[in-house]
């Protein structure tokens, strides 16, 4: 496989998935990135460091997939459970070489400045990076309620006073001084509104050093985001990983090219990105969803497309992932495409998605037996809900695919 993808562009797109966790407020990471970058500029830090802090802001909450956790983080200035997601983020980033430099600042981005100085585990440079993200993060937690109504300028002074009062305790005095200097001007706050954010993101992408991603890096980054999605609910733990494995093996059995098999595996890892915007209560509900809940759930494949279509070189991957709930009968969603308009890879992904969900143990029920899942998939095939040729291959390799679907890692 050779996909011509700028890793930075992919990271920027995938940061949209992290922002979805806010549900009603979906730009937290971007605003933190802008504020951190603007403070770094005020302190005359090098351009490369400004770009790093912007990227760090985008990804600082990579350990958050729960809407409940996100609500705590924006509703309370400090929260006893805040360190858990920082540790999770550290674990996700530390072994991914292109982003490993972010791991320690992410780990400590909810640690107070006085605690960082007392502990002395972090080099001073990394401590400042982590603390600047904490400062920007807390500013956004206080400002977020006012963006929708266009009232943030009217509320900036109480926010500035709150940050100033915590200099030396929560925040490094030099960082507070830089924040107070840049936030005295309207442009600092107006840059955080939606249209300005999009322009700022485009400018940062245009001026940053491109990074050509290797095949292994693409797969590893996709796996990281699959873990974020799967961690959102105990009901779907390891689902994306299982779907990716089953989809690839089905494609191999059907003679799909190696290039497309590898792209399909990535699509499988990323197919449920949009679920990060689904509230925890819906994903965790151990009972049938009502009509409103079903509508919320059905939006996730459309959200996945909105994220992935921004990445040049991911056109096929984005299409296959977005179409994994379309059906040959034309009764799927979100577009109601019939089988003639669906790529083989999208049809394979649909089968893998349904099959993995049925055989995987869930907290509220055990996975279906071999006989039960065979019967269930045959019924779907009979109703033209899944592609008949793919269904036949699945039945022919049922034991192997069940083992792949149930593998925990």
XYZ file of C-alpha atoms in Angstrom:
409
model
C 0.000 0.000 0.000
C 1.208 3.503 -0.747
C -1.112 6.316 0.361
C 0.191 9.820 -0.166
C -0.920 11.418 3.112
C 0.493 14.326 5.095
C 0.433 13.058 8.675
C -0.156 16.573 10.003
C -3.269 16.959 7.844
C -4.511 13.579 9.070
C -3.901 14.568 12.690
C -5.769 17.850 12.168
C -8.714 15.962 10.665
C -8.748 13.338 13.397
C -8.697 16.091 16.013
C -12.236 16.824 14.796
C -13.185 13.429 16.179
C -11.855 14.362 19.625
C -13.857 17.584 19.539
C -17.041 15.617 18.801
C -16.994 14.379 22.407
C -18.242 17.840 23.381
C -21.536 16.999 21.545
C -22.923 20.565 21.644
C -19.552 22.318 21.769
C -17.219 20.774 19.224
C -14.193 23.051 19.053
C -12.536 22.753 22.473
C -9.225 21.319 21.236
C -8.911 23.886 18.464
C -9.525 26.791 20.829
C -6.952 25.457 23.276
C -4.477 25.134 20.407
C -5.074 28.716 19.243
C -4.703 30.154 22.734
C -1.522 28.181 23.444
C -0.015 29.256 20.121
C -0.890 32.928 20.678
C 0.645 32.921 24.153
C 3.779 31.238 22.774
C 4.044 33.944 20.104
C 3.748 36.630 22.786
C 6.688 35.058 24.603
C 8.621 35.019 21.308
C 9.059 31.272 21.314
C 10.397 29.826 18.014
C 7.922 29.171 15.193
C 8.447 25.410 15.464
C 7.480 25.570 19.146
C 4.379 27.618 18.319
C 3.296 24.939 15.833
C 4.018 22.195 18.364
C 1.876 23.876 21.015
C -0.961 24.353 18.549
C -0.827 20.650 17.668
C -0.570 19.761 21.358
C -3.699 21.798 22.037
C -5.581 19.919 19.327
C -4.660 16.553 20.832
C -4.372 17.292 24.558
C -7.686 15.521 25.295
C -6.864 12.435 23.241
C -7.617 10.389 26.360
C -11.243 11.613 26.531
C -13.942 9.645 24.748
C -16.693 9.886 27.376
C -19.204 12.724 27.145
C -19.562 12.546 30.950
C -15.829 13.136 31.421
C -15.948 16.043 28.987
C -18.788 17.631 30.965
C -16.754 17.445 34.175
C -13.783 19.049 32.450
C -15.726 22.063 31.201
C -18.026 22.491 34.204
C -15.430 22.498 36.991
C -12.172 24.454 37.281
C -10.512 21.458 38.918
C -11.797 17.926 39.200
C -10.462 14.955 41.145
C -10.853 12.621 38.152
C -9.020 14.822 35.663
C -5.757 12.890 35.826
C -7.276 9.675 34.473
C -7.714 10.950 30.930
C -4.252 12.547 31.013
C -2.726 9.159 31.827
C -4.785 7.530 29.086
C -3.602 10.112 26.571
C 0.002 9.546 27.607
C -0.413 5.816 27.042
C -1.820 6.349 23.560
C 0.931 8.730 22.422
C 4.124 7.511 24.048
C 4.863 4.706 21.568
C 3.811 6.557 18.405
C 7.079 8.095 17.277
C 5.727 11.070 15.254
C 3.720 12.337 18.266
C 5.693 10.852 21.165
C 7.039 14.302 22.108
C 3.489 15.201 23.159
C 3.122 12.280 25.560
C 4.585 13.825 28.727
C 2.950 17.269 28.313
C -0.380 15.463 27.827
C 0.266 13.387 30.939
C 0.799 16.503 33.056
C -1.643 18.935 31.452
C -3.941 18.803 34.493
C -1.142 19.155 37.050
C -0.826 22.504 38.853
C 2.336 24.552 38.378
C 3.291 24.443 42.074
C 2.939 20.648 42.020
C 5.075 20.395 38.887
C 7.826 22.463 40.529
C 7.670 20.456 43.745
C 7.733 17.120 41.935
C 10.550 18.045 39.516
C 9.906 14.965 37.371
C 9.510 17.000 34.196
C 12.237 19.097 32.587
C 11.324 22.779 32.853
C 10.599 23.075 29.108
C 8.068 20.230 29.204
C 6.547 21.555 32.419
C 5.930 24.918 30.729
C 4.341 23.219 27.724
C 2.007 21.176 29.938
C 1.140 24.189 32.058
C 0.391 26.399 29.065
C -2.077 23.777 27.848
C -3.664 23.672 31.311
C -4.013 27.456 31.284
C -5.593 27.521 27.820
C -7.792 24.547 28.739
C -9.153 26.272 31.847
C -9.711 29.532 29.977
C -11.782 27.644 27.429
C -13.748 25.845 30.144
C -14.807 29.260 31.475
C -15.376 30.840 28.054
C -17.147 27.955 26.274
C -20.697 28.783 27.490
C -20.512 32.196 25.802
C -19.382 31.288 22.270
C -22.763 30.121 20.986
C -24.406 33.416 21.903
C -21.512 35.573 20.742
C -21.028 36.915 24.268
C -17.429 35.945 25.023
C -16.089 39.505 24.762
C -18.557 40.625 27.405
C -17.277 37.942 29.806
C -13.528 38.101 29.185
C -12.607 40.241 32.202
C -13.855 37.797 34.875
C -11.939 35.040 33.075
C -8.763 37.122 32.976
C -9.122 37.905 36.702
C -9.596 34.227 37.538
C -6.410 33.263 35.689
C -4.446 36.152 37.211
C -5.511 35.091 40.712
C -4.014 31.642 40.178
C -0.553 32.782 39.035
C 2.107 30.873 40.972
C -0.314 28.180 42.128
C -2.078 26.679 39.123
C -0.099 28.525 36.474
C 3.470 29.686 35.886
C 3.614 33.473 36.416
C 5.329 34.072 33.056
C 2.544 32.173 31.252
C -0.118 34.173 33.056
C 1.667 37.392 32.119
C 1.722 36.360 28.442
C -1.964 35.370 28.541
C -2.990 38.661 30.141
C -1.057 40.590 27.495
C -2.581 38.846 24.450
C -6.083 38.451 25.896
C -6.403 42.183 26.498
C -7.202 42.538 22.796
C -10.475 41.604 21.102
C -8.707 39.649 18.341
C -7.551 36.997 20.824
C -11.149 36.125 21.682
C -12.586 36.592 18.188
C -10.010 34.103 16.876
C -11.832 31.474 18.937
C -15.123 31.771 17.028
C -15.961 29.110 14.436
C -15.126 30.915 11.178
C -11.882 32.338 12.535
C -10.921 28.906 13.920
C -11.242 27.339 10.469
C -9.003 30.037 8.981
C -6.457 29.681 11.777
C -6.335 25.909 11.259
C -5.785 26.373 7.524
C -3.002 28.879 8.150
C -1.226 26.562 10.585
C -1.474 23.663 8.169
C -0.156 25.784 5.293
C 2.854 27.070 7.224
C 3.815 23.860 9.054
C 6.413 21.415 7.793
C 4.674 18.576 5.867
C 5.280 15.043 7.136
C 4.880 12.173 4.682
C 3.322 9.325 6.637
C 4.610 5.798 6.180
C 2.217 2.870 5.827
C 3.087 1.653 9.326
C 2.458 5.123 10.810
C -0.955 5.381 9.145
C -1.962 2.007 10.541
C -0.660 2.842 14.017
C -2.450 6.198 14.121
C -5.676 4.589 12.921
C -5.305 1.975 15.680
C -4.860 4.713 18.295
C -8.120 6.370 17.231
C -9.879 3.013 17.103
C -8.882 2.512 20.744
C -10.297 5.938 21.625
C -13.627 5.087 20.013
C -13.779 1.604 21.506
C -12.994 2.963 24.983
C -16.123 5.147 24.843
C -18.348 2.262 25.905
C -17.752 -0.999 27.720
C -20.359 -2.438 25.360
C -18.169 -1.839 22.298
C -14.699 -2.486 23.732
C -12.333 -3.652 20.913
C -15.168 -3.497 18.346
C -13.280 -1.379 15.786
C -10.196 -3.572 16.034
C -12.289 -6.684 15.466
C -14.166 -5.169 12.525
C -10.896 -4.172 10.865
C -9.492 -7.692 11.200
C -12.648 -9.414 9.927
C -13.066 -6.978 7.015
C -9.496 -7.475 5.860
C -9.717 -11.269 6.039
C -13.015 -11.322 4.138
C -11.467 -9.132 1.457
C -8.431 -11.410 1.216
C -10.660 -14.451 0.767
C -12.493 -12.590 -2.006
C -9.312 -11.802 -3.921
C -9.267 -8.069 -3.231
C -5.876 -6.495 -3.989
C -3.350 -6.111 -1.187
C -3.513 -2.338 -1.599
C -7.277 -2.275 -1.049
C -7.098 -4.839 1.772
C -4.779 -2.536 3.702
C -6.928 0.515 3.028
C -9.991 -1.449 4.103
C -8.304 -2.356 7.384
C -7.730 1.351 8.056
C -11.364 2.084 7.142
C -12.422 -0.600 9.622
C -10.344 0.957 12.373
C -11.866 4.402 11.732
C -15.424 3.512 10.708
C -17.008 4.503 14.045
C -15.188 7.811 14.634
C -18.524 9.619 14.517
C -19.708 7.706 17.600
C -17.596 10.023 19.724
C -20.444 12.523 19.405
C -23.058 10.017 20.631
C -23.800 10.599 24.346
C -22.619 7.876 26.711
C -26.154 7.138 27.878
C -27.208 6.077 24.381
C -24.186 3.881 23.693
C -24.406 2.303 27.159
C -28.152 1.659 27.094
C -28.691 -2.111 27.634
C -32.110 -1.985 25.991
C -33.635 -1.033 22.622
C -33.204 2.624 21.682
C -36.232 4.854 21.299
C -36.806 6.755 18.053
C -34.920 9.902 19.112
C -31.977 7.837 20.342
C -31.888 5.872 17.099
C -31.703 9.108 15.109
C -28.746 10.279 17.192
C -27.010 6.929 16.765
C -27.623 6.870 13.006
C -25.786 10.162 12.571
C -22.420 8.614 13.414
C -21.501 7.337 9.940
C -22.205 10.775 8.454
C -19.946 12.353 11.102
C -17.219 9.850 10.206
C -17.384 11.001 6.581
C -17.141 14.672 7.576
C -13.896 13.953 9.409
C -12.163 11.653 6.932
C -13.080 13.459 3.717
C -10.782 16.326 4.733
C -7.704 14.127 4.301
C -6.162 14.147 0.824
C -5.341 10.560 -0.099
C -8.109 9.108 2.102
C -10.912 9.443 -0.445
C -11.613 5.700 -0.753
C -11.109 5.041 2.949
C -13.528 7.852 3.814
C -16.168 6.567 1.422
C -15.960 2.942 2.591
C -16.052 3.926 6.271
C -18.990 6.306 5.783
C -21.021 3.735 3.837
C -20.736 0.869 6.334
C -24.433 1.164 7.249
C -25.664 1.313 3.659
C -27.439 -1.869 2.509
C -27.781 -3.622 -0.878
C -31.549 -3.187 -0.538
C -31.217 0.608 -0.415
C -32.702 0.658 3.091
C -29.501 1.603 4.888
C -28.258 5.009 6.023
C -27.269 7.843 5.858
C -27.842 8.141 2.061
C -30.007 5.086 1.297
C -27.638 3.900 -1.447
C -28.449 0.597 -3.137
C -25.976 -2.182 -3.797
C -25.136 -1.019 -7.326
C -23.784 2.249 -5.923
C -21.772 0.685 -3.100
C -18.125 -0.259 -3.449
C -17.322 -3.892 -2.683
C -15.142 -2.723 0.202
C -18.033 -0.794 1.786
C -20.250 -3.879 1.473
C -17.539 -5.997 3.102
C -17.229 -3.502 5.945
C -20.976 -3.673 6.568
C -20.837 -7.460 6.893
C -17.798 -7.290 9.175
C -19.445 -4.648 11.378
C -22.660 -6.617 11.894
C -20.882 -9.951 12.296
C -18.360 -8.692 14.858
C -21.090 -7.074 16.955
C -23.065 -10.319 17.013
C -20.240 -12.654 18.042
C -18.574 -10.286 20.538
C -19.444 -10.684 24.204
C -21.185 -7.593 25.543
C -21.804 -6.743 29.230
C -25.540 -7.321 28.774
C -25.335 -10.539 26.716
C -22.871 -13.189 25.550
C -21.847 -13.335 21.905
C -23.963 -15.505 19.609
C -22.986 -19.135 19.164
C -21.611 -20.399 15.868
C -24.991 -21.794 14.869
C -26.906 -18.683 15.946
C -24.616 -16.242 14.149
C -24.649 -18.375 11.003
C -28.451 -18.372 11.034
C -28.618 -14.634 11.770
C -26.281 -13.698 8.912
C -28.163 -16.005 6.533
C -31.402 -14.233 7.447
C -29.849 -10.859 6.662
C -28.647 -12.212 3.328
C -32.124 -13.500 2.545
C -33.580 -10.039 3.158
C -30.940 -8.437 0.883
C -29.592 -6.598 3.917
C -26.069 -7.862 3.239
C -24.335 -8.771 -0.007
C -24.958 -12.422 -0.918
C -21.463 -13.077 -2.284
C -19.850 -11.733 0.887
C -22.294 -13.680 3.020
C -21.280 -16.858 1.219
C -17.572 -16.243 1.879
C -18.321 -15.520 5.542
C -20.220 -18.811 5.927
C -17.385 -20.704 4.235
C -14.815 -19.340 6.699
C -17.045 -18.955 9.738
C -14.800 -20.513 12.409
C -11.763 -18.492 11.384
C -13.756 -15.242 11.293
C -15.393 -15.865 14.674
C -11.949 -16.294 16.188
C -10.756 -13.035 14.591
C -13.866 -11.155 15.716
C -13.472 -12.295 19.328
C -9.725 -11.677 19.646
C -9.107 -9.110 22.374
C -6.132 -7.381 20.777
